[in-house]
Amino acid sequence: MTQVVLITGCSKGGIGYALAKQFAQEKNLVFATTRNLDALEGLEEYGCEKEELDINSQASIDSVVQKIIDRVGHIDVLINNAGAPAVGAMMDIDLETAQRCVNTNVFGTLKVTRAVAKHMAKRGKGKIVNIGSVVGYTSTPWAGIYALSKAAVHSMSDTLRIELKPFGIQVVVVAPGAITSNFGNAGAKLVSVPEDSLYISVAKFIIARATASQGPGSTPTDVFATHVTKKVLKPVSPNYITFGATSWIFVVFYYLPSFIRDFFLYKRFGLNHIKTNKQQD
């Protein structure tokens, strides 16, 4: 059965683009959105409709959602994929970058959800899929702001799942592991280590964190999209879909005692190489 699917953050090279393509290939009517329409180039070949959408703008959200409702009458599946990166030590990271990350990943997701869910509630059915992250389970050094934003997405989704259940709306969290995409490169452009940083001696570890998920072992975007699409299109989807290279490690860490997790992350992200220059009394 053809479903109407609205996906945010579909820029070429990302998982949103791959999801739009896969849902369209499964014979669904896909509305692929992003802030820059040029970044959606090629999706029309798969039958996707393209719309300009800024999830930080309520006016933009309301306009696009209403346009879809006016045209086809409803939205069956919303996939909140649009997000913003943030890489750096908690002590250093530019607060404007941090606020943009949280506002986009958390409140932007909530804004779109609220706009779409009210229409779903009138029909008594719908599915909202929020893209979280494995760092929403276990935060890592140098990605603290991004991790807290994704942990908030997980938490928010858990509440929405219960609050929207009476209206026949399912809420699903997708927690990607290491997936091949352009997201890491976007984060790399923002990361910087101030010269007076406490962590200047491990700057290379901080900079490397931006693209840590883009190694040769990362899961191809189309493989990820195929897996997620299959799960989402089931009549009843899992509450959490965790998939991708290294994802199992973060789930295990979530359940391990914190001292074991901390010991591993401390060494993995280079904190044992920090030169502290402690002052002597």
C-alpha positions as a Python dict, from the first residue, in 0.01 Angstrom:
ca = {
    (1, 'M'): (0, 0, 0),
    (2, 'T'): (138, 339, -102),
    (3, 'Q'): (217, 563, 191),
    (4, 'V'): (288, 935, 207),
    (5, 'V'): (631, 988, 361),
    (6, 'L'): (779, 1323, 468),
    (7, 'I'): (1155, 1319, 528),
    (8, 'T'): (1363, 1609, 658),
    (9, 'G'): (1735, 1660, 595),
    (10, 'C'): (1763, 1489, 256),
    (11, 'S'): (2080, 1654, 123),
    (12, 'K'): (2272, 1443, -127),
    (13, 'G'): (2535, 1223, 34),
    (14, 'G'): (2347, 1179, 362),
    (15, 'I'): (2122, 913, 509),
    (16, 'G'): (1812, 1124, 447),
    (17, 'Y'): (1881, 1118, 72),
    (18, 'A'): (1926, 740, 82),
    (19, 'L'): (1606, 696, 284),
    (20, 'A'): (1409, 912, 40),
    (21, 'K'): (1536, 707, -252),
    (22, 'Q'): (1460, 376, -81),
    (23, 'F'): (1109, 469, 33),
    (24, 'A'): (1033, 592, -321),
    (25, 'Q'): (1163, 268, -470),
    (26, 'E'): (920, 86, -241),
    (27, 'K'): (640, 267, -430),
    (28, 'N'): (566, 530, -165),
    (29, 'L'): (499, 898, -229),
    (30, 'V'): (800, 1070, -78),
    (31, 'F'): (832, 1439, 3),
    (32, 'A'): (1206, 1496, 40),
    (33, 'T'): (1305, 1821, 208),
    (34, 'T'): (1610, 2024, 300),
    (35, 'R'): (1703, 2390, 330),
    (36, 'N'): (1866, 2399, -14),
    (37, 'L'): (1668, 2247, -302),
    (38, 'D'): (1984, 2205, -510),
    (39, 'A'): (2104, 1947, -255),
    (40, 'L'): (1809, 1723, -354),
    (41, 'E'): (1929, 1686, -711),
    (42, 'G'): (1856, 1343, -855),
    (43, 'L'): (1572, 1242, -624),
    (44, 'E'): (1315, 1338, -886),
    (45, 'E'): (1439, 1042, -1089),
    (46, 'Y'): (1293, 813, -823),
    (47, 'G'): (961, 995, -812),
    (48, 'C'): (1031, 1202, -502),
    (49, 'E'): (864, 1538, -455),
    (50, 'K'): (1113, 1805, -343),
    (51, 'E'): (1038, 2086, -99),
    (52, 'E'): (1250, 2352, 70),
    (53, 'L'): (1222, 2320, 448),
    (54, 'D'): (1407, 2480, 739),
    (55, 'I'): (1314, 2291, 1055),
    (56, 'N'): (1426, 2585, 1269),
    (57, 'S'): (1156, 2803, 1111),
    (58, 'Q'): (800, 2747, 1228),
    (59, 'A'): (667, 2933, 925),
    (60, 'S'): (863, 2706, 690),
    (61, 'I'): (739, 2394, 870),
    (62, 'D'): (375, 2503, 870),
    (63, 'S'): (391, 2598, 503),
    (64, 'V'): (536, 2266, 384),
    (65, 'V'): (312, 2050, 603),
    (66, 'Q'): (0, 2237, 493),
    (67, 'K'): (107, 2214, 129),
    (68, 'I'): (130, 1835, 156),
    (69, 'I'): (-203, 1809, 340),
    (70, 'D'): (-373, 2029, 80),
    (71, 'R'): (-231, 1823, -202),
    (72, 'V'): (-266, 1461, -86),
    (73, 'G'): (-474, 1490, 230),
    (74, 'H'): (-247, 1325, 486),
    (75, 'I'): (100, 1216, 594),
    (76, 'D'): (148, 852, 692),
    (77, 'V'): (515, 858, 796),
    (78, 'L'): (731, 1143, 920),
    (79, 'I'): (1106, 1086, 936),
    (80, 'N'): (1285, 1353, 1137),
    (81, 'N'): (1636, 1320, 997),
    (82, 'A'): (1757, 1681, 968),
    (83, 'G'): (2033, 1749, 1216),
    (84, 'A'): (2335, 1963, 1295),
    (85, 'P'): (2681, 1843, 1403),
    (86, 'A'): (2894, 1964, 1693),
    (87, 'V'): (3248, 1844, 1763),
    (88, 'G'): (3482, 1964, 2034),
    (89, 'A'): (3563, 1948, 2402),
    (90, 'M'): (3282, 2061, 2631),
    (91, 'M'): (3521, 2321, 2774),
    (92, 'D'): (3599, 2467, 2431),
    (93, 'I'): (3316, 2423, 2187),
    (94, 'D'): (3174, 2741, 2041),
    (95, 'L'): (2845, 2803, 2219),
    (96, 'E'): (2678, 2926, 1902),
    (97, 'T'): (2761, 2593, 1738),
    (98, 'A'): (2639, 2408, 2047),
    (99, 'Q'): (2310, 2598, 2056),
    (100, 'R'): (2253, 2545, 1684),
    (101, 'C'): (2309, 2171, 1732),
    (102, 'V'): (2062, 2143, 2020),
    (103, 'N'): (1804, 2374, 1865),
    (104, 'T'): (1809, 2182, 1538),
    (105, 'N'): (1835, 1827, 1666),
    (106, 'V'): (1593, 1862, 1957),
    (107, 'F'): (1358, 2156, 1915),
    (108, 'G'): (1357, 2143, 1535),
    (109, 'T'): (1257, 1777, 1556),
    (110, 'L'): (987, 1861, 1809),
    (111, 'K'): (850, 2146, 1595),
    (112, 'V'): (807, 1925, 1289),
    (113, 'T'): (660, 1645, 1500),
    (114, 'R'): (399, 1875, 1650),
    (115, 'A'): (298, 2012, 1311),
    (116, 'V'): (255, 1667, 1157),
    (117, 'A'): (118, 1478, 1458),
    (118, 'K'): (-193, 1693, 1487),
    (119, 'H'): (-295, 1584, 1135),
    (120, 'M'): (-214, 1220, 1211),
    (121, 'A'): (-422, 1238, 1529),
    (122, 'K'): (-729, 1347, 1331),
    (123, 'R'): (-697, 1031, 1118),
    (124, 'G'): (-618, 811, 1416),
    (125, 'K'): (-297, 672, 1269),
    (126, 'G'): (55, 759, 1166),
    (127, 'K'): (419, 687, 1232),
    (128, 'I'): (688, 928, 1348),
    (129, 'V'): (1050, 819, 1310),
    (130, 'N'): (1314, 1022, 1490),
    (131, 'I'): (1677, 973, 1388),
    (132, 'G'): (1880, 951, 1707),
    (133, 'S'): (2230, 806, 1733),
    (134, 'V'): (2428, 539, 1911),
    (135, 'V'): (2591, 826, 2105),
    (136, 'G'): (2242, 881, 2243),
    (137, 'Y'): (2308, 557, 2433),
    (138, 'T'): (2670, 626, 2524),
    (139, 'S'): (2833, 966, 2495),
    (140, 'T'): (3196, 997, 2390),
    (141, 'P'): (3466, 1257, 2447),
    (142, 'W'): (3481, 1535, 2188),
    (143, 'A'): (3118, 1479, 2086),
    (144, 'G'): (2943, 1574, 2409),
    (145, 'I'): (2708, 1838, 2269),
    (146, 'Y'): (2597, 1621, 1978),
    (147, 'A'): (2555, 1323, 2210),
    (148, 'L'): (2342, 1515, 2460),
    (149, 'S'): (2121, 1638, 2174),
    (150, 'K'): (2067, 1283, 2053),
    (151, 'A'): (2009, 1153, 2407),
    (152, 'A'): (1740, 1421, 2428),
    (153, 'V'): (1588, 1293, 2101),
    (154, 'H'): (1573, 943, 2250),
    (155, 'S'): (1416, 1071, 2570),
    (156, 'M'): (1171, 1294, 2386),
    (157, 'S'): (1069, 1003, 2163),
    (158, 'D'): (1006, 778, 2464),
    (159, 'T'): (761, 1034, 2600),
    (160, 'L'): (597, 1101, 2263),
    (161, 'R'): (550, 728, 2208),
    (162, 'I'): (332, 710, 2519),
    (163, 'E'): (156, 1044, 2477),
    (164, 'L'): (64, 983, 2112),
    (165, 'K'): (-38, 618, 2150),
    (166, 'P'): (-406, 702, 2224),
    (167, 'F'): (-423, 866, 1880),
    (168, 'G'): (-288, 562, 1694),
    (169, 'I'): (52, 721, 1630),
    (170, 'Q'): (364, 507, 1660),
    (171, 'V'): (694, 671, 1753),
    (172, 'V'): (1019, 503, 1651),
    (173, 'V'): (1382, 589, 1726),
    (174, 'V'): (1649, 501, 1470),
    (175, 'A'): (1998, 493, 1620),
    (176, 'P'): (2257, 475, 1340),
    (177, 'G'): (2604, 345, 1407),
    (178, 'A'): (2891, 432, 1173),
    (179, 'I'): (2717, 505, 844),
    (180, 'T'): (2891, 637, 532),
    (181, 'S'): (2764, 993, 479),
    (182, 'N'): (2871, 1355, 440),
    (183, 'F'): (2774, 1435, 800),
    (184, 'G'): (3125, 1379, 933),
    (185, 'N'): (3272, 1622, 682),
    (186, 'A'): (3017, 1882, 786),
    (187, 'G'): (3129, 1841, 1148),
    (188, 'A'): (3495, 1859, 1051),
    (189, 'K'): (3442, 2205, 903),
    (190, 'L'): (3318, 2334, 1239),
    (191, 'V'): (3572, 2182, 1477),
    (192, 'S'): (3858, 2392, 1609),
    (193, 'V'): (4084, 2369, 1912),
    (194, 'P'): (4170, 2706, 2067),
    (195, 'E'): (4537, 2772, 2133),
    (196, 'D'): (4466, 2813, 2505),
    (197, 'S'): (4262, 2492, 2523),
    (198, 'L'): (4324, 2251, 2808),
    (199, 'Y'): (4329, 1986, 2536),
    (200, 'I'): (4569, 2143, 2287),
    (201, 'S'): (4811, 1851, 2334),
    (202, 'V'): (4549, 1609, 2195),
    (203, 'A'): (4408, 1833, 1924),
    (204, 'K'): (4457, 1560, 1664),
    (205, 'F'): (4221, 1331, 1855),
    (206, 'I'): (3954, 1601, 1871),
    (207, 'I'): (3980, 1680, 1501),
    (208, 'A'): (3973, 1311, 1414),
    (209, 'R'): (3652, 1264, 1613),
    (210, 'A'): (3454, 1452, 1348),
    (211, 'T'): (3511, 1181, 1088),
    (212, 'A'): (3547, 881, 1322),
    (213, 'S'): (3234, 721, 1177),
    (214, 'Q'): (3361, 743, 819),
    (215, 'G'): (3625, 472, 820),
    (216, 'P'): (3648, 184, 570),
    (217, 'G'): (3435, -32, 799),
    (218, 'S'): (3137, 201, 805),
    (219, 'T'): (2803, 71, 678),
    (220, 'P'): (2710, 188, 326),
    (221, 'T'): (2426, 438, 323),
    (222, 'D'): (2205, 230, 94),
    (223, 'V'): (2242, -78, 316),
    (224, 'F'): (2135, 129, 615),
    (225, 'A'): (1841, 281, 425),
    (226, 'T'): (1718, -59, 306),
    (227, 'H'): (1723, -199, 660),
    (228, 'V'): (1544, 99, 815),
    (229, 'T'): (1283, 125, 540),
    (230, 'K'): (1191, -240, 580),
    (231, 'K'): (1143, -197, 956),
    (232, 'V'): (948, 129, 927),
    (233, 'L'): (707, -5, 665),
    (234, 'K'): (600, -293, 889),
    (235, 'P'): (247, -247, 1034),
    (236, 'V'): (407, -234, 1379),
    (237, 'S'): (767, -113, 1394),
    (238, 'P'): (1015, -169, 1676),
    (239, 'N'): (1039, 116, 1926),
    (240, 'Y'): (1414, 132, 1855),
    (241, 'I'): (1599, 42, 1535),
    (242, 'T'): (1972, 30, 1608),
    (243, 'F'): (2181, -50, 1303),
    (244, 'G'): (2522, 12, 1151),
    (245, 'A'): (2888, -60, 1211),
    (246, 'T'): (2999, -43, 1578),
    (247, 'S'): (2641, 15, 1697),
    (248, 'W'): (2647, -295, 1916),
    (249, 'I'): (2946, -155, 2109),
    (250, 'F'): (2749, 150, 2220),
    (251, 'V'): (2456, -61, 2332),
    (252, 'V'): (2689, -284, 2536),
    (253, 'F'): (2854, 23, 2689),
    (254, 'Y'): (2511, 149, 2793),
    (255, 'Y'): (2469, -154, 3018),
    (256, 'L'): (2828, -183, 3141),
    (257, 'P'): (2943, -32, 3473),
    (258, 'S'): (3056, 324, 3409),
    (259, 'F'): (3415, 265, 3526),
    (260, 'I'): (3466, 7, 3249),
    (261, 'R'): (3311, 234, 2986),
    (262, 'D'): (3513, 534, 3105),
    (263, 'F'): (3838, 338, 3102),
    (264, 'F'): (3791, 237, 2738),
    (265, 'L'): (3676, 581, 2616),
    (266, 'Y'): (3954, 758, 2808),
    (267, 'K'): (4217, 568, 2609),
    (268, 'R'): (4026, 541, 2279),
    (269, 'F'): (3993, 919, 2248),
    (270, 'G'): (4343, 1008, 2364),
    (271, 'L'): (4283, 1155, 2707),
    (272, 'N'): (4573, 949, 2843),
    (273, 'H'): (4802, 1159, 2619),
    (274, 'I'): (4699, 1494, 2767),
    (275, 'K'): (4983, 1707, 2903),
    (276, 'T'): (4834, 1879, 3203),
    (277, 'N'): (5124, 2110, 3307),
    (278, 'K'): (5009, 2096, 3667),
    (279, 'Q'): (5135, 2382, 3876),
    (280, 'Q'): (5338, 2284, 4177),
    (281, 'D'): (5245, 2439, 4512),
}
